[in-house]
XYZ file of C-alpha atoms in Angstrom:
562
model
C -22.344 -3.531 -5.595
C -19.481 -4.385 -3.095
C -17.824 -2.713 -0.287
C -15.557 -5.057 0.752
C -13.069 -4.406 4.609
C -10.290 -6.084 4.865
C -7.226 -5.964 7.286
C -3.916 -6.894 7.035
C -2.347 -7.816 9.623
C 1.950 -9.577 8.388
C 3.013 -12.921 10.400
C 5.618 -11.831 13.292
C 4.303 -8.684 13.695
C 2.202 -6.876 16.580
C -2.284 -6.792 15.908
C -3.032 -3.397 14.421
C -5.331 -2.384 18.282
C -8.495 -0.774 15.778
C -11.602 -0.400 15.779
C -12.535 -2.050 12.182
C -12.178 -5.506 13.916
C -15.356 -5.158 14.894
C -18.283 -6.641 12.392
C -20.868 -4.513 13.225
C -18.868 -1.387 12.951
C -18.507 -2.354 9.318
C -21.652 -3.400 8.595
C -22.948 0.579 10.632
C -20.144 2.063 7.109
C -21.735 0.739 4.362
C -19.524 -2.700 4.150
C -21.560 -6.217 2.800
C -18.498 -8.315 3.077
C -15.147 -9.049 4.960
C -12.175 -10.495 3.858
C -10.248 -12.561 6.086
C -6.335 -11.298 5.390
C -5.211 -14.619 8.582
C -6.861 -17.399 5.742
C -2.809 -17.199 4.464
C -1.358 -18.264 6.322
C -3.061 -21.774 6.122
C -2.702 -21.760 2.261
C -2.167 -25.326 1.499
C -3.272 -26.231 4.954
C -5.460 -28.688 4.966
C -5.687 -28.698 9.253
C -3.570 -28.911 11.741
C -2.411 -32.626 11.918
C -0.662 -31.291 8.577
C 2.051 -29.088 9.998
C 2.663 -31.375 11.759
C 3.246 -31.447 15.763
C 4.378 -29.552 18.658
C 3.653 -25.327 19.503
C 2.936 -24.948 14.919
C 0.085 -26.786 14.962
C -1.386 -25.683 18.649
C -0.164 -21.406 16.584
C -2.238 -23.261 13.014
C -5.249 -24.759 15.843
C -5.660 -21.598 17.029
C -5.293 -19.543 13.442
C -8.710 -22.135 13.247
C -9.842 -21.365 16.127
C -9.415 -17.280 15.311
C -11.253 -17.509 11.316
C -14.314 -20.015 13.112
C -15.142 -17.064 14.680
C -14.382 -14.101 12.681
C -16.900 -15.760 9.900
C -19.361 -16.483 13.184
C -19.255 -12.707 13.647
C -20.136 -11.483 10.037
C -22.495 -13.528 8.703
C -24.397 -12.697 13.319
C -23.310 -9.095 11.894
C -24.626 -9.653 8.569
C -21.113 -9.143 6.559
C -20.828 -12.113 3.581
C -17.249 -13.357 4.569
C -14.215 -14.190 1.509
C -11.263 -15.861 2.389
C -7.791 -14.357 1.789
C -5.429 -18.003 -0.832
C -2.301 -17.809 -2.000
C -0.870 -20.269 -4.954
C 1.313 -21.378 -5.470
C 1.429 -22.266 -1.500
C 1.339 -26.444 0.298
C 2.427 -27.090 3.990
C 5.682 -27.615 4.186
C 5.285 -31.957 5.378
C 2.867 -31.621 2.682
C 5.144 -31.145 -0.347
C 7.954 -33.371 1.652
C 5.902 -36.246 1.154
C 7.052 -35.863 -2.499
C 9.748 -33.493 -3.405
C 10.340 -34.602 -7.436
C 6.505 -33.282 -8.401
C 6.241 -30.017 -6.220
C 9.112 -28.244 -6.811
C 11.288 -27.187 -9.288
C 14.211 -29.618 -10.428
C 17.308 -28.944 -9.013
C 15.934 -26.466 -6.541
C 14.171 -27.248 -3.606
C 11.934 -25.769 -1.855
C 10.410 -23.343 -5.199
C 6.823 -24.154 -6.339
C 6.292 -25.601 -10.092
C 3.941 -24.041 -12.126
C 4.304 -25.633 -14.705
C 3.703 -29.089 -11.435
C 0.005 -30.656 -12.137
C 0.484 -31.770 -8.627
C 0.590 -29.070 -7.353
C -1.839 -26.826 -9.237
C -4.315 -30.008 -7.763
C -2.821 -30.672 -4.838
C -3.308 -26.684 -3.934
C -6.578 -26.731 -4.788
C -7.600 -29.482 -2.964
C -6.529 -28.050 0.040
C -8.681 -25.050 -0.413
C -11.218 -27.549 0.084
C -10.852 -28.895 2.500
C -9.783 -25.951 4.051
C -13.650 -24.398 3.041
C -14.864 -28.023 4.586
C -13.419 -26.916 7.533
C -14.679 -23.552 8.033
C -18.101 -21.907 8.475
C -19.396 -21.570 4.781
C -18.069 -18.427 3.155
C -19.654 -16.176 0.529
C -16.167 -16.888 -1.899
C -12.418 -17.522 -2.322
C -9.853 -14.129 -2.503
C -6.871 -15.636 -4.484
C -3.140 -14.952 -4.431
C -0.431 -16.172 -7.317
C 1.572 -13.236 -7.846
C 3.000 -12.269 -4.074
C 3.710 -14.791 -1.498
C 3.231 -15.209 2.721
C 4.645 -18.585 2.303
C 8.151 -17.448 3.737
C 7.518 -16.024 6.267
C 5.718 -18.824 8.575
C 8.272 -21.991 9.171
C 5.271 -24.465 8.197
C 5.068 -23.495 4.111
C 6.593 -23.624 1.337
C 5.900 -21.574 -1.734
C 6.346 -18.893 -4.291
C 4.590 -16.638 -7.703
C 3.683 -18.572 -10.977
C 6.251 -15.729 -12.193
C 9.675 -15.975 -11.435
C 10.306 -19.473 -11.093
C 12.109 -20.657 -14.446
C 13.227 -24.265 -14.374
C 13.895 -27.029 -17.082
C 10.099 -28.504 -16.507
C 8.350 -24.717 -15.916
C 10.982 -21.687 -18.283
C 8.475 -23.383 -21.678
C 5.564 -21.747 -19.289
C 4.955 -18.058 -20.777
C 3.558 -16.050 -18.268
C -0.857 -16.217 -19.507
C 0.148 -19.903 -19.532
C 1.147 -20.373 -16.148
C -1.969 -17.531 -15.397
C -4.429 -20.100 -16.923
C -3.302 -22.544 -15.239
C -4.387 -21.625 -11.666
C -7.527 -19.643 -12.592
C -8.778 -23.202 -14.742
C -7.961 -24.797 -11.613
C -9.119 -22.497 -9.048
C -12.255 -21.811 -11.273
C -13.271 -25.528 -10.778
C -13.287 -26.623 -7.564
C -15.183 -22.335 -5.852
C -17.117 -22.053 -9.418
C -17.932 -25.363 -10.675
C -17.742 -26.835 -7.865
C -19.487 -25.286 -5.154
C -21.108 -22.322 -6.342
C -19.291 -19.682 -4.693
C -17.217 -16.408 -5.914
C -13.797 -16.905 -6.389
C -11.542 -13.169 -7.128
C -9.218 -13.499 -8.560
C -6.712 -11.187 -7.614
C -3.871 -9.582 -10.244
C -0.729 -8.319 -7.307
C 2.308 -8.953 -9.315
C 5.670 -8.640 -7.532
C 7.738 -7.678 -10.018
C 6.775 -5.699 -13.527
C 4.883 -7.605 -16.561
C 2.731 -9.425 -14.553
C -1.160 -9.475 -15.103
C -1.538 -5.979 -12.176
C 0.366 -3.691 -15.001
C 0.881 -5.640 -18.679
C -1.889 -4.810 -20.371
C -0.270 -6.251 -23.139
C -0.950 -10.275 -20.773
C -4.174 -8.729 -19.948
C -5.496 -8.769 -24.005
C -4.129 -11.601 -23.931
C -5.643 -13.739 -21.034
C -8.963 -11.962 -21.936
C -10.609 -14.948 -24.253
C -8.953 -17.556 -22.171
C -9.860 -16.770 -18.443
C -12.367 -19.302 -17.520
C -16.475 -19.434 -17.299
C -18.394 -16.069 -18.570
C -17.384 -13.357 -19.134
C -20.127 -11.472 -17.322
C -20.420 -13.911 -13.746
C -20.446 -12.337 -11.281
C -18.873 -15.282 -9.415
C -15.997 -14.730 -11.303
C -14.295 -11.332 -10.528
C -11.052 -9.136 -10.733
C -9.303 -7.667 -8.474
C -6.708 -4.333 -9.315
C -5.090 -2.030 -7.443
C -6.227 0.918 -8.315
C -3.033 2.196 -8.785
C -0.876 1.386 -12.339
C 1.471 -0.419 -9.771
C 2.013 -0.261 -6.667
C 0.290 2.595 -3.574
C 2.188 5.147 -4.804
C 1.109 8.015 -6.775
C 2.444 9.307 -10.010
C 0.226 6.410 -11.112
C -1.508 6.175 -13.640
C -6.244 4.720 -12.820
C -5.275 0.878 -13.848
C -4.598 0.533 -17.615
C -4.901 -3.634 -17.007
C -7.984 -3.146 -15.210
C -9.888 -1.446 -18.492
C -8.856 -4.458 -20.855
C -10.988 -7.389 -20.089
C -14.848 -6.270 -21.657
C -17.730 -7.093 -18.929
C -15.221 -8.820 -16.661
C -16.541 -8.013 -13.538
C -13.579 -5.475 -11.637
C -13.397 -4.609 -8.480
C -10.918 -2.158 -7.253
C -8.640 -2.539 -3.911
C -8.197 0.742 -2.035
C -5.505 1.242 0.673
C -6.444 4.205 3.664
C -3.802 4.087 5.423
C -1.393 4.829 2.545
C 1.468 2.556 3.180
C 4.682 4.493 1.936
C 3.050 7.453 3.227
C 3.407 7.300 7.022
C 0.681 4.897 7.648
C -2.303 7.257 8.271
C 0.947 8.678 10.400
C -0.252 11.930 9.526
C -3.480 13.070 7.323
C -3.805 11.847 3.777
C -7.399 12.432 1.975
C -7.753 9.782 -0.412
C -11.048 10.175 -1.843
C -10.068 13.069 -4.293
C -7.166 10.944 -5.868
C -9.543 8.338 -5.951
C -12.806 9.503 -7.728
C -10.836 12.088 -9.693
C -7.209 10.124 -10.460
C -4.273 12.038 -9.001
C -3.399 15.272 -10.368
C -0.354 15.014 -11.351
C -0.848 12.621 -13.141
C -4.210 14.368 -15.452
C -1.952 15.329 -18.885
C -1.013 11.309 -19.259
C -4.261 9.783 -18.330
C -7.537 8.550 -20.598
C -9.171 7.053 -17.845
C -8.658 9.733 -15.068
C -10.903 7.954 -11.972
C -13.315 6.469 -10.814
C -16.133 9.087 -11.773
C -14.154 8.170 -15.376
C -14.149 4.103 -15.132
C -17.693 3.286 -13.245
C -18.998 3.767 -16.663
C -16.479 1.554 -18.833
C -15.711 -1.460 -16.544
C -18.229 -4.097 -15.153
C -18.327 -2.249 -12.068
C -18.077 -5.143 -9.004
C -17.864 -2.442 -5.952
C -14.059 -1.784 -4.061
C -12.561 -3.477 -1.377
C -11.026 -1.405 1.115
C -7.843 -2.359 3.324
C -9.065 -0.406 5.830
C -5.865 -1.516 8.054
C -2.446 -2.547 7.266
C -0.371 -2.898 4.045
C 3.270 -2.693 4.025
C 5.381 -3.934 6.622
C 7.553 -3.354 9.755
C 5.796 1.250 10.960
C 4.558 3.525 11.891
C 2.173 2.466 14.694
C -0.422 4.496 14.571
C -1.973 4.668 17.820
C -5.144 7.242 16.752
C -6.676 6.303 13.266
C -8.361 8.582 12.782
C -6.518 10.379 9.600
C -7.722 6.635 8.837
C -11.416 6.382 9.404
C -12.086 9.425 7.251
C -10.614 7.444 4.169
C -12.480 4.178 5.301
C -15.391 5.364 6.761
C -15.981 7.308 2.219
C -15.773 4.079 0.788
C -18.942 2.190 0.731
C -20.092 5.970 -0.527
C -18.530 6.134 -3.170
C -19.332 2.351 -3.983
C -22.948 3.734 -3.801
C -21.580 7.663 -5.356
C -18.502 7.038 -7.465
C -19.063 10.524 -8.193
C -20.088 11.904 -5.332
C -18.657 15.761 -4.260
C -14.626 14.741 -2.137
C -15.747 17.972 -0.458
C -19.513 16.995 0.265
C -18.021 13.373 1.641
C -15.243 15.302 3.922
C -17.986 17.458 5.597
C -20.861 14.381 6.441
C -17.581 12.824 8.052
C -16.560 15.893 9.351
C -20.010 16.958 10.921
C -22.180 13.670 11.436
C -17.861 10.563 12.467
C -16.239 13.272 14.589
C -19.637 14.349 15.664
C -17.809 18.532 15.211
C -21.010 21.018 15.144
C -18.378 24.277 15.536
C -18.018 25.486 12.203
C -15.792 27.881 12.369
C -13.306 23.613 13.186
C -14.803 22.198 10.954
C -13.814 24.201 8.426
C -10.038 23.755 9.948
C -10.174 19.703 9.393
C -11.545 20.536 5.975
C -8.741 22.200 5.098
C -6.329 19.879 6.790
C -8.017 17.239 4.678
C -7.830 18.764 1.324
C -4.488 20.442 1.113
C -3.630 16.446 3.151
C -2.181 15.068 -0.711
C -0.405 17.742 -2.121
C 1.477 17.735 1.073
C 1.960 13.843 1.276
C 2.987 14.042 -2.294
C 5.342 17.046 -1.917
C 6.723 15.528 0.884
C 7.267 12.186 0.423
C 8.384 11.703 -2.871
C 10.629 13.969 -5.132
C 9.075 14.926 -8.196
C 12.009 15.574 -10.183
C 12.602 12.120 -10.217
C 9.804 10.745 -10.065
C 8.927 12.401 -13.751
C 11.938 10.794 -15.295
C 11.086 7.713 -14.875
C 10.702 5.646 -17.287
C 8.348 2.959 -16.181
C 6.028 3.239 -12.775
C 7.506 1.448 -10.279
C 8.525 2.640 -7.276
C 9.323 6.561 -7.975
C 10.209 7.127 -5.377
C 13.394 5.008 -5.650
C 12.098 3.130 -1.613
C 13.837 5.928 0.025
C 11.211 5.556 2.384
C 9.422 2.776 2.505
C 6.946 2.105 5.807
C 8.978 3.709 8.630
C 12.222 3.991 6.896
C 14.185 7.179 5.643
C 17.177 5.638 3.360
C 18.761 8.806 3.133
C 21.901 7.585 0.841
C 19.155 5.683 -2.004
C 18.239 9.564 -1.374
C 21.390 10.558 -2.468
C 22.284 8.573 -5.649
C 18.501 10.620 -6.930
C 19.537 13.357 -5.711
C 23.023 12.960 -8.273
C 21.111 11.631 -11.097
C 19.014 14.677 -11.161
C 20.086 18.320 -13.840
C 21.000 20.644 -11.878
C 17.883 22.741 -12.777
C 15.651 20.690 -10.853
C 17.585 21.164 -7.621
C 14.700 23.759 -6.787
C 12.176 22.319 -7.291
C 13.105 19.919 -5.193
C 14.578 21.828 -2.317
C 10.480 24.355 -3.357
C 8.370 21.473 -2.341
C 10.071 20.082 0.555
C 9.653 23.621 1.702
C 5.936 24.386 0.591
C 5.029 21.459 2.633
C 6.818 21.771 5.631
C 5.368 25.151 5.684
C 1.504 23.970 4.882
C 1.644 21.306 7.909
C 3.107 23.573 10.156
C 0.156 25.077 8.459
C -2.595 23.009 9.088
C -0.168 21.905 13.226
C -1.409 26.010 13.849
C -4.644 25.766 12.344
C -5.767 22.674 14.508
C -3.859 24.169 17.735
C -5.715 27.654 17.653
C -8.696 25.608 17.749
C -8.323 23.835 21.363
C -10.390 23.950 23.582
C -11.297 22.957 27.644
C -14.522 20.792 25.254
C -12.014 19.264 21.964
C -9.145 19.233 24.240
C -9.524 15.220 24.735
C -10.631 15.219 20.917
C -8.349 17.590 18.767
C -5.036 17.584 21.281
C -4.338 13.814 19.416
C -4.767 15.054 16.726
C -2.906 18.155 17.161
C 0.199 15.667 18.163
C 0.369 14.176 14.987
C 0.621 16.904 12.422
C 3.338 17.757 15.042
C 4.359 14.311 14.953
C 4.013 14.906 10.762
C 6.261 18.653 10.747
C 9.728 17.614 12.082
C 9.539 14.720 9.633
C 9.155 16.841 6.505
C 10.871 19.765 7.903
C 14.250 17.691 9.378
C 13.112 15.536 5.006
C 12.924 19.529 3.781
C 16.564 19.998 5.036
C 18.212 16.886 4.491
C 17.476 17.515 0.689
C 18.432 20.717 0.921
C 21.059 20.334 2.284
C 22.174 17.906 -0.541
C 22.254 19.320 -3.548
C 24.041 21.810 -2.029
C 26.591 19.815 -1.011
C 26.068 18.346 -4.753
C 26.462 22.585 -6.822
C 30.118 22.471 -3.728
C 31.183 18.882 -5.203
C 30.244 19.817 -9.099
C 32.332 23.217 -8.365
C 35.704 21.309 -7.176
C 35.078 18.910 -9.459
C 34.537 20.686 -12.799
C 35.118 24.723 -12.097
C 34.068 25.573 -15.265
C 30.738 23.548 -14.776
C 27.706 25.752 -15.642
C 26.312 25.538 -11.675
C 29.391 28.285 -11.120
C 28.551 31.089 -12.513
C 27.364 35.179 -11.546
C 24.072 34.301 -10.947
C 24.075 31.307 -8.456
C 25.497 30.787 -4.925
C 29.643 30.139 -4.794
C 31.756 27.136 -3.423
C 31.825 28.357 -0.002
C 28.697 29.232 0.729
C 27.286 26.329 -0.965
C 29.058 24.803 1.832
C 28.558 26.394 4.036
C 24.733 26.148 3.256
C 25.259 22.500 3.292
C 26.552 22.279 6.397
C 23.418 24.310 7.943
C 20.685 22.304 6.465
C 22.671 18.884 6.963
C 22.660 20.404 10.965
C 19.265 21.551 10.892
C 17.802 17.614 9.756
C 19.843 16.449 12.013
C 18.271 18.684 14.774
C 14.815 17.862 13.258
C 15.002 13.738 12.911
C 16.425 14.091 16.941
C 12.580 15.779 17.883
C 11.135 13.564 15.599
C 12.452 9.839 17.062
C 12.852 11.295 20.508
C 10.003 13.300 21.350
C 7.586 13.580 18.137
C 6.823 9.767 17.627
C 5.999 9.833 21.069
C 3.899 12.267 21.537
C 0.367 10.907 22.617
C -2.003 10.538 20.124
C 1.026 10.285 17.376
C 2.713 7.218 15.734
C 5.868 5.429 16.072
C 8.800 7.790 14.661
C 9.985 6.710 11.781
C 14.157 4.924 11.746
C 16.600 6.341 9.479
C 19.358 3.992 7.364
C 22.017 6.114 6.729
C 21.226 9.376 7.908
C 23.852 9.786 10.761
C 26.797 7.969 8.604
C 26.126 10.283 4.997
C 25.338 13.733 6.876
C 28.193 13.458 8.728
C 29.756 12.554 6.038
C 28.778 15.628 3.753
C 29.855 17.901 6.446
C 33.157 16.609 6.390
C 33.528 17.912 2.911
C 33.883 14.341 1.776
């Protein structure tokens, strides 16, 4: 059973300061392998010489040295090593040698998925890359996403997007099979290593989220269906790492083909581990908000329905930008649990929580242990009600973007929130306000609960965790008041423009009282936001503060009655 870990360091961003760079610690946690994301930046690069001269060549040479060191350290710790590789991706200098053969017609810089030259050169570059590194155990191939645009020495794109006169005749299945056959031939056929093909796609209707496409792909995939050297990897969610997601249904369509599930330990749309967010119940049993829609719920069900090859934990990373985490304790609860859940997919989340608190944190005080468990167990509901707008998510016709990107990484977009509020029926406004009130009240209770447990003997350990809850409390309070103010403003607007509208009845607030309520809540949102940004984002142990887009413009416009 594979138990893989990876750290995703994005190009141009500071590297996470994390204990998980220590391969020996990952091995002690029970992980069996490491996926090196650093090699994504070397996709299509034969050697440092392939990118030219000067600073770029020096940077690429440093990446090669860094990867060699990580491979050697990981093998010394007893971990398998897999390198991450993007297709389609080539060095820009390579593309410039034969642009007519590599790129889409009339689209410079866009590699054509119909080009045999591109596929052959990309696979050959991977083989050359492997020859320059210490021996590794396999390759993780990504073809539905690509980092090349962020690196000046690369050109690349995912295989789904280009549509030129040459590749427009290729359907989605043909594009995928052409890539998988090329890389399977090199990695499995020639080198006898393991190929892990990531099904992920950044746009709808790819291999990751389309059951229909996967059903067509199954009989065409290379190799024997039960060959352990060729594994398909899926995020456990139907689309991205959001809530309001079924267990990935596409992953269930491949018979005895080995399946690997990707789990994100710091949830990128839910503050990235800046607040508690215990994922084990969601991994084991699926998301409770989707229970009435799922035939297969969580890992406890899925383990008996697929040829489960293992679990792959993104122990750190995912998304872009902040929040930047200063204390990774809450993330560690998830990262620690993944190998144990791989061993026993039906393990009790409560028992795992108790074990983490006792063994990993060394907490032997029963009162504190009980408080920590309560915070963990209630944290998934706080994230759900705090960072999503339930009535909006439930009305979407597809599983993509259930939060309409109003919260993404460390950015809160008030204009996007207002668009959602405007689309909801009148009867949903009460639920929006109540779910945010519940989340704000619950995280305040959690902060008080842990604060009450602080003693001189545990202050160094516990105070930073309390600060993360103070940080989350001001953030969710700002969200609560912002949405409550928007809801009141909407009622006020409709009362002015539609005097006979159903919302103006003897049992609902008048336009005047709505205007006053909107003012109070919007001003409160501004105040909580200031506390979050100016004070709580700098507390010891707290993550970097969230940023806003349009919050001041939107709230001031509403306060002026526009």
